[in-house]
PDB file of C-alpha atoms in Angstrom:
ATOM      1  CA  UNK A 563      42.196 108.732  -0.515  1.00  0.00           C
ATOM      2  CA  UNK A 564      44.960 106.293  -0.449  1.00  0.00           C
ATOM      3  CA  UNK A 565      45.654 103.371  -2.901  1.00  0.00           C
ATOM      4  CA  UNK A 566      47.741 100.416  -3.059  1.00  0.00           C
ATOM      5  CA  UNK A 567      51.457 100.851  -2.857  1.00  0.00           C
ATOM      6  CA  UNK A 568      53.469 100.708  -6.087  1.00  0.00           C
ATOM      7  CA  UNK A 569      57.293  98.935  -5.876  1.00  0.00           C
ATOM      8  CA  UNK A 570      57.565  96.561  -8.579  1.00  0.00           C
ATOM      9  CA  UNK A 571      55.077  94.818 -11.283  1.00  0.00           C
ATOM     10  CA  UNK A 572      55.058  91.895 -13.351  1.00  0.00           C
ATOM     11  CA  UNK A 573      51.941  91.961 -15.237  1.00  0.00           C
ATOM     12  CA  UNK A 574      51.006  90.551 -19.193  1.00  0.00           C
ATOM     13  CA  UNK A 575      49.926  93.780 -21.109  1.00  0.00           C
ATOM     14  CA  UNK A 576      46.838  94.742 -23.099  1.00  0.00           C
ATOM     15  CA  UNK A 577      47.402  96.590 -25.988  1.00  0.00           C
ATOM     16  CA  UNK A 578      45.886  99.692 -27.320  1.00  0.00           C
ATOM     17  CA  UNK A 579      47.847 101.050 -30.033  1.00  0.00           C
ATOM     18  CA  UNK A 580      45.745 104.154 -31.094  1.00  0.00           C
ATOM     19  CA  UNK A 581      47.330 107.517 -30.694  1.00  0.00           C
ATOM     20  CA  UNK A 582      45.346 110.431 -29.469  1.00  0.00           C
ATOM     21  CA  UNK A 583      42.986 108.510 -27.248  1.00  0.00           C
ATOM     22  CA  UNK A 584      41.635 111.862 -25.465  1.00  0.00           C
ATOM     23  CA  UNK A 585      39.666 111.631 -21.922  1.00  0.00           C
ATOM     24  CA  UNK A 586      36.167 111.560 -23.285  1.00  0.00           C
ATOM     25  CA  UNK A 587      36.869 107.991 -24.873  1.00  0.00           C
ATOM     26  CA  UNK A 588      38.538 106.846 -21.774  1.00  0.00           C
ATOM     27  CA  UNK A 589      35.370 107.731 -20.137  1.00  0.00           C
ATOM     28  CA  UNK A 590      32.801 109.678 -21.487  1.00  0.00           C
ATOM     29  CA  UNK A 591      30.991 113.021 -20.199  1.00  0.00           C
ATOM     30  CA  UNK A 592      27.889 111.499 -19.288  1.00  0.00           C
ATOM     31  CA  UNK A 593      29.494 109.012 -16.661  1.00  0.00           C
ATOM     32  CA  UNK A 594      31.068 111.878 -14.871  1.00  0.00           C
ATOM     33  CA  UNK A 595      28.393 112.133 -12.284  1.00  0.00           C
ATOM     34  CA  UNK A 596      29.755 110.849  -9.553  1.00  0.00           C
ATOM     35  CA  UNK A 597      32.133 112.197  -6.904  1.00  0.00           C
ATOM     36  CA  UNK A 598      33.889 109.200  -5.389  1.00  0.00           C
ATOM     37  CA  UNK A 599      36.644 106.986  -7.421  1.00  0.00           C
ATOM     38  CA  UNK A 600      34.057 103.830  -7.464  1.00  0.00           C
ATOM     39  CA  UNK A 601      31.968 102.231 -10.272  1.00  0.00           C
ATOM     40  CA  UNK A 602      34.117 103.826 -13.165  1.00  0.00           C
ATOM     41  CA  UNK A 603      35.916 101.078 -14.248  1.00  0.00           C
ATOM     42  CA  UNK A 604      32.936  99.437 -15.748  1.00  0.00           C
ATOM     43  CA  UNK A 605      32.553 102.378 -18.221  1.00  0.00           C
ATOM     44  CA  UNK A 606      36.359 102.497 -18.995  1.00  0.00           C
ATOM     45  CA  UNK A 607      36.339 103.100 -23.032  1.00  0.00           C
ATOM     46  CA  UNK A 608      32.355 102.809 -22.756  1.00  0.00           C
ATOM     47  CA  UNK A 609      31.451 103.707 -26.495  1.00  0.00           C
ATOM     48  CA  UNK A 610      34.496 101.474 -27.427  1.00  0.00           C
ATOM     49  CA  UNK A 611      33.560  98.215 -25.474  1.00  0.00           C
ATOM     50  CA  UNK A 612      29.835  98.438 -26.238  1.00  0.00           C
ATOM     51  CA  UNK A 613      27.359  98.801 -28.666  1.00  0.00           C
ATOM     52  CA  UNK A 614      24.122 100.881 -27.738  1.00  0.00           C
ATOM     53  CA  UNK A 615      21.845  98.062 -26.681  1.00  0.00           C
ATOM     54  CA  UNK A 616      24.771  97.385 -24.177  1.00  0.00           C
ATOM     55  CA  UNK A 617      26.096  94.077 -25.905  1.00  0.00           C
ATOM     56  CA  UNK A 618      30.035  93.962 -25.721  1.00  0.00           C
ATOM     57  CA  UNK A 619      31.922  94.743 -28.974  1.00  0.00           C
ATOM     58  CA  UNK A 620      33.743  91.720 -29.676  1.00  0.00           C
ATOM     59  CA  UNK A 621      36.576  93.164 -31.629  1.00  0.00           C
ATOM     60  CA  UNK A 622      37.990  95.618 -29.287  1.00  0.00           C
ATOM     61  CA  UNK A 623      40.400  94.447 -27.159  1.00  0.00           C
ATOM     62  CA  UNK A 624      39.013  94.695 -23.444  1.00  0.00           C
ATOM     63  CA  UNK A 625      36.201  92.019 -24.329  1.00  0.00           C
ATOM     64  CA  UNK A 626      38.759  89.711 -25.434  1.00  0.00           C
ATOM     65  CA  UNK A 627      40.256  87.344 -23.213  1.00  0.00           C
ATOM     66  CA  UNK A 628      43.100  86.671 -25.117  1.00  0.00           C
ATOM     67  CA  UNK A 629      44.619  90.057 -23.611  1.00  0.00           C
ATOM     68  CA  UNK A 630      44.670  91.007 -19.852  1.00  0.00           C
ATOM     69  CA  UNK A 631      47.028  92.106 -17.127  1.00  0.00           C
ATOM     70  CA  UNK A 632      47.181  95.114 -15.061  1.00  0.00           C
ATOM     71  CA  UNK A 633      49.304  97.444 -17.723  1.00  0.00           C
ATOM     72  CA  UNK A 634      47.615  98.937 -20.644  1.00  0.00           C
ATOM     73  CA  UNK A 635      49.965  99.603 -23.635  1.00  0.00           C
ATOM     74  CA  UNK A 636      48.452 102.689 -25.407  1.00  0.00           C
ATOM     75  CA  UNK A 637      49.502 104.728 -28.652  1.00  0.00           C
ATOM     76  CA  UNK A 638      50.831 108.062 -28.677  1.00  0.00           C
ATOM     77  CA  UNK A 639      49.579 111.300 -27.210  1.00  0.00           C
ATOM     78  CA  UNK A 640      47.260 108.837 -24.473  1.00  0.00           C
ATOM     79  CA  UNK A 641      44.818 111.352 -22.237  1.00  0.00           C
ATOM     80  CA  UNK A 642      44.968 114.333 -24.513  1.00  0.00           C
ATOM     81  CA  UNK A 643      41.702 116.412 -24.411  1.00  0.00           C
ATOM     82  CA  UNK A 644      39.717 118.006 -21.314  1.00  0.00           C
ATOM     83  CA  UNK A 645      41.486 117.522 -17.383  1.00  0.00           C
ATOM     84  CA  UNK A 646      38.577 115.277 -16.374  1.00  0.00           C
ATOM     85  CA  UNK A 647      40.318 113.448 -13.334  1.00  0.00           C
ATOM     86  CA  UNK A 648      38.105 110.426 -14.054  1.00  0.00           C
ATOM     87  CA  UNK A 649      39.479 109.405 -17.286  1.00  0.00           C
ATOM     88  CA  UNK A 650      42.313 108.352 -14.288  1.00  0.00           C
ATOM     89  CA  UNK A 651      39.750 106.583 -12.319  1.00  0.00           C
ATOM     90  CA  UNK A 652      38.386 104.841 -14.505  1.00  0.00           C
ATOM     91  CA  UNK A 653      41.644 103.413 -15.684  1.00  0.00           C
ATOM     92  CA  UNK A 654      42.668 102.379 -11.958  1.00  0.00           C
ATOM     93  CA  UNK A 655      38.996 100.729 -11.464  1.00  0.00           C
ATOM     94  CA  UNK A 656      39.282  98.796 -13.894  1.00  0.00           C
ATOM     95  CA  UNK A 657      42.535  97.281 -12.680  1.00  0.00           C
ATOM     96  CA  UNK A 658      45.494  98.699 -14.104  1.00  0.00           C
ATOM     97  CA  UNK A 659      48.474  99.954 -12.420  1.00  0.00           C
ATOM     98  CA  UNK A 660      50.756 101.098 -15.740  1.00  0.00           C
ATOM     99  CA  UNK A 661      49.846 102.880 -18.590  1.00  0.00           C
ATOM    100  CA  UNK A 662      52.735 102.842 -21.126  1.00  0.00           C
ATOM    101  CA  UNK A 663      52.306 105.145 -24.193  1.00  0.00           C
ATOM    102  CA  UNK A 664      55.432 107.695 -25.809  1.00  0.00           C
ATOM    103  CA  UNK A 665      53.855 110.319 -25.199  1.00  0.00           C
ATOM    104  CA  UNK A 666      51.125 111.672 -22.487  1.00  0.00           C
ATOM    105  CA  UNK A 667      49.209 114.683 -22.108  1.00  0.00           C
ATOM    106  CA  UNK A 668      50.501 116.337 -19.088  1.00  0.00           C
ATOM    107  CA  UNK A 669      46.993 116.846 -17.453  1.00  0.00           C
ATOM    108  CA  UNK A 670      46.502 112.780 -17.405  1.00  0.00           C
ATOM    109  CA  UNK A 671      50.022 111.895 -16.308  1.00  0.00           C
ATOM    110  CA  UNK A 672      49.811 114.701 -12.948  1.00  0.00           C
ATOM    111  CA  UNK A 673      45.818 112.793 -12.178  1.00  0.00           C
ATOM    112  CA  UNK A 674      47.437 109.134 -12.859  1.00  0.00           C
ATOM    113  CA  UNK A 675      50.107 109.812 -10.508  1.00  0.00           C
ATOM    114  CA  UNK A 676      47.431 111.312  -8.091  1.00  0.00           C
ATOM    115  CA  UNK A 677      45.434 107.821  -7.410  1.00  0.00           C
ATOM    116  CA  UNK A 678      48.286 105.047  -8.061  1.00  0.00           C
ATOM    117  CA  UNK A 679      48.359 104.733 -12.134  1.00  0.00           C
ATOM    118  CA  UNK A 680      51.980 104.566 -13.080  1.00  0.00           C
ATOM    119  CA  UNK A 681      52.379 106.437 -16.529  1.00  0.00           C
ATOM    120  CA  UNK A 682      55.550 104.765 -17.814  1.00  0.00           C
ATOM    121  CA  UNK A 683      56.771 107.322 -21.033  1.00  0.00           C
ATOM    122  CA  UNK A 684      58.951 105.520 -23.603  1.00  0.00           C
ATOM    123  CA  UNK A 685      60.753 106.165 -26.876  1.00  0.00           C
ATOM    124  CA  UNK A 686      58.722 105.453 -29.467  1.00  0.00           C
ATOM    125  CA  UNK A 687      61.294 102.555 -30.616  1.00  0.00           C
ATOM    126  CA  UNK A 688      60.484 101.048 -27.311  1.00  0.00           C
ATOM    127  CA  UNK A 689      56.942 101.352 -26.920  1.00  0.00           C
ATOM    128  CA  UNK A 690      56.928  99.208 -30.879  1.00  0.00           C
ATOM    129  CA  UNK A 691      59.393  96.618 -28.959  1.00  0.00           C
ATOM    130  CA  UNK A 692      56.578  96.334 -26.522  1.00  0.00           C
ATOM    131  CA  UNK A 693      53.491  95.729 -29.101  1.00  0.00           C
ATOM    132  CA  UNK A 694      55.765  93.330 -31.240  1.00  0.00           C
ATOM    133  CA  UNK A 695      56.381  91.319 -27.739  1.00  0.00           C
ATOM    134  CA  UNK A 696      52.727  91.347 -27.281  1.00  0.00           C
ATOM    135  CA  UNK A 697      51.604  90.344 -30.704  1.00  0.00           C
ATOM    136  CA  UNK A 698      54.089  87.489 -31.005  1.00  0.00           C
ATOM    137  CA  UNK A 699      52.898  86.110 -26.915  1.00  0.00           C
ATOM    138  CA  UNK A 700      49.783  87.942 -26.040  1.00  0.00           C
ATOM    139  CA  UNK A 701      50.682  86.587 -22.173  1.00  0.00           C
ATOM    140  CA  UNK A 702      54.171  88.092 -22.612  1.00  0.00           C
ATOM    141  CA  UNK A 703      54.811  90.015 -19.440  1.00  0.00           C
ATOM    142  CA  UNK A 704      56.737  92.920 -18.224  1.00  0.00           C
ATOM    143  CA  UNK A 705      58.512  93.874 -14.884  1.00  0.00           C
ATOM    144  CA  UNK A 706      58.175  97.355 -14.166  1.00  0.00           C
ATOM    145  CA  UNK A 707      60.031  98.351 -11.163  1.00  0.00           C
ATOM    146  CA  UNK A 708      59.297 101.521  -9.708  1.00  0.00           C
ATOM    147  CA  UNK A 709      62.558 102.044  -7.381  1.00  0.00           C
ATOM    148  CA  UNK A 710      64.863 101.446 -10.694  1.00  0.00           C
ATOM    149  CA  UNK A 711      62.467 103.473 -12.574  1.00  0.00           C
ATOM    150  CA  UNK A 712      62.823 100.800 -15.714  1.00  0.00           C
ATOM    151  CA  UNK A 713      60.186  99.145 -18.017  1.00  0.00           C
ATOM    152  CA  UNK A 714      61.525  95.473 -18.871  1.00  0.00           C
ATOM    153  CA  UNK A 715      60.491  93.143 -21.304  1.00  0.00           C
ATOM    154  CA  UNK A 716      60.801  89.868 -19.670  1.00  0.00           C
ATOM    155  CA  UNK A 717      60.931  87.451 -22.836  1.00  0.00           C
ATOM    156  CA  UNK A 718      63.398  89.635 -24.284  1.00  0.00           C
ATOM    157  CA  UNK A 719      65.195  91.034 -21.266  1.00  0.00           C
ATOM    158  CA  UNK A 720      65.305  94.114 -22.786  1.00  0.00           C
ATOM    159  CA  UNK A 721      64.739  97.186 -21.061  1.00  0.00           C
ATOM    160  CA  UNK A 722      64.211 101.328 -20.421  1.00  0.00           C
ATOM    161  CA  UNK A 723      64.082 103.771 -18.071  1.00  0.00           C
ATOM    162  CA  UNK A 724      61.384 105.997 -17.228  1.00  0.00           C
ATOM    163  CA  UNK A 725      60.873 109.587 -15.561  1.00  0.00           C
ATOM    164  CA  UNK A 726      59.376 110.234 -12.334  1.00  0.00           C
ATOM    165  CA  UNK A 727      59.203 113.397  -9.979  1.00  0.00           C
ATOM    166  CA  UNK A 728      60.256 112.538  -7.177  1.00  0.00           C
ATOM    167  CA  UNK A 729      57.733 113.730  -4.837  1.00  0.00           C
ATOM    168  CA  UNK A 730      55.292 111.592  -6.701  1.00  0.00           C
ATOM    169  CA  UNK A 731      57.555 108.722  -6.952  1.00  0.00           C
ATOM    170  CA  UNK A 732      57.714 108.840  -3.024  1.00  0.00           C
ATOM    171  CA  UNK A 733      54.142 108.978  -2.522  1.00  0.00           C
ATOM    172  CA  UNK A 734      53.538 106.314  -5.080  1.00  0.00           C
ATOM    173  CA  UNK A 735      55.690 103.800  -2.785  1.00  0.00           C
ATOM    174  CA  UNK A 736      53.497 104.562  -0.195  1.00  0.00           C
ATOM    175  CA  UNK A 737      50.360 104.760  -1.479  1.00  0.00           C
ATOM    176  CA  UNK A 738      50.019 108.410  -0.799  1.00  0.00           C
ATOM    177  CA  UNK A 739      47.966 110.669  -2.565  1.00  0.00           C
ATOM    178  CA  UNK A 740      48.598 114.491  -1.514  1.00  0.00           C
ATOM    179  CA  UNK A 741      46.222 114.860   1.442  1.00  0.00           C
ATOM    180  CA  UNK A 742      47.745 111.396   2.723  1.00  0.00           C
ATOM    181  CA  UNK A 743      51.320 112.744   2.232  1.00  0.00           C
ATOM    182  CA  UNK A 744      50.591 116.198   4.583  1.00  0.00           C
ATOM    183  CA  UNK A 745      48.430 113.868   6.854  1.00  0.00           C
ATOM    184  CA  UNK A 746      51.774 111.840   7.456  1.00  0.00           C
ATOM    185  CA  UNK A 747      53.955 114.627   8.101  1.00  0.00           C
ATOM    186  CA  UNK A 748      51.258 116.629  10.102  1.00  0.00           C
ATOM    187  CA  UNK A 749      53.795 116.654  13.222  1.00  0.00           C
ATOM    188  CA  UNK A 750      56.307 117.940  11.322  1.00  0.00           C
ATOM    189  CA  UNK A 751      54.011 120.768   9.895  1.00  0.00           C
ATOM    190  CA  UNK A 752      52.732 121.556  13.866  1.00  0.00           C
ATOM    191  CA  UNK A 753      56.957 121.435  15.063  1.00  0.00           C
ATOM    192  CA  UNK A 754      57.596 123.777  12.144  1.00  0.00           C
ATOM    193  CA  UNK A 755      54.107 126.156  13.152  1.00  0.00           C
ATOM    194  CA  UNK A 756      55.002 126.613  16.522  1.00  0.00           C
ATOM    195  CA  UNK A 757      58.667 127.965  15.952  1.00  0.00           C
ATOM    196  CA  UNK A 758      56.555 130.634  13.476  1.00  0.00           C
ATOM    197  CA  UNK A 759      54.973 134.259  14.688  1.00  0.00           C
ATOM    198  CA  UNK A 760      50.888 134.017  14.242  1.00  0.00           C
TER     199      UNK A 760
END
């Protein structure tokens, strides 16, 4: 399933600083029903945003609209707990494109990177930079530019680089996810099948 390219993103921030936000608080089990990347975004942090009769929580920090942008700021250790690939969904249905944290479970980063989420990994020096900038201008914004591989803070002009494979970096400039990527070089794979013994 493709998704919108990623180059380069200037976006305010929300910010979550809470390390060890696992998958079932990103979205919990019983949302895990369905089987196509739609409708998830509206249970993003479910049990977080709402109280039981369904009425929004007013002090966390998706209900208020002071915040917003298309990067989420996290705390350390973000999408630790069980593989669920919709924790990742849920996060790009919602709207957001980055997910900064300094540290993320390894599960979470490799199903981001899947659908279009860009998990941008800091220092932990950096990722405080980033919550001060936020705190002090809660429409602060950030440029992060895929091709340079760098995290900026624009207020500040202070900035750090990021890691990406570089398969995934690739198909993240396209928009590829890893059926899209063999799709695009299926002449390639038929040139190099035909030269090959059955």
């Amino acid at each position: 399933m493709a998704y919108d390219k990623f180059n380069t993103l200037k976006s305010s921030a929300v910010p979550l600083p809470i390390e060890n936000v696992d998958t079932d608080q990103i979205i919990p089990a019983r949302f895990l029903k369905a089987t196509e990347r739609k409708g998830f975004g509206d249970n993003l942090f479910r049990d977080w945003r709402y109280n039981s009769d369904g009425t929004e929580k007013k002090d966390f920090v998706l209900n208020n609209p002071t915040y917003s942008g298309k990067i989420l700021v996290g705390g350390k250790n973000f999408g630790s707990g069980s593989s669920r690939e919709h924790a990742a969904w849920a996060v790009y249905d919602y709207g957001f494109r980055v997910v900064v944290s300094s540290f993320f479970a390894d599960i979470f980063r490799n199903n981001c990177l899947n659908i279009g989420v860009l998990p941008v990994q800091v220092s932990a020096e950096f990722l405080d930079k980033i919550l001060k900038a936020i705190e002090a201008d809660p429409k602060a914004t950030f440029e992060v530019s895929l091709p340079e591989q760098t995290i900026t803070i624009e207020g500040s002009g202070e900035s750090e680089p990021f890691d990406i494979n570089v398969y995934k970096k690739a198909n993240m400039l396209n928009g590829f996810d890893d059926i899209d990527y063999l799709l695009n070089i299926s002449e390639e794979i038929k040139e190099f099948a035909s030269d090959r013994p059955l």
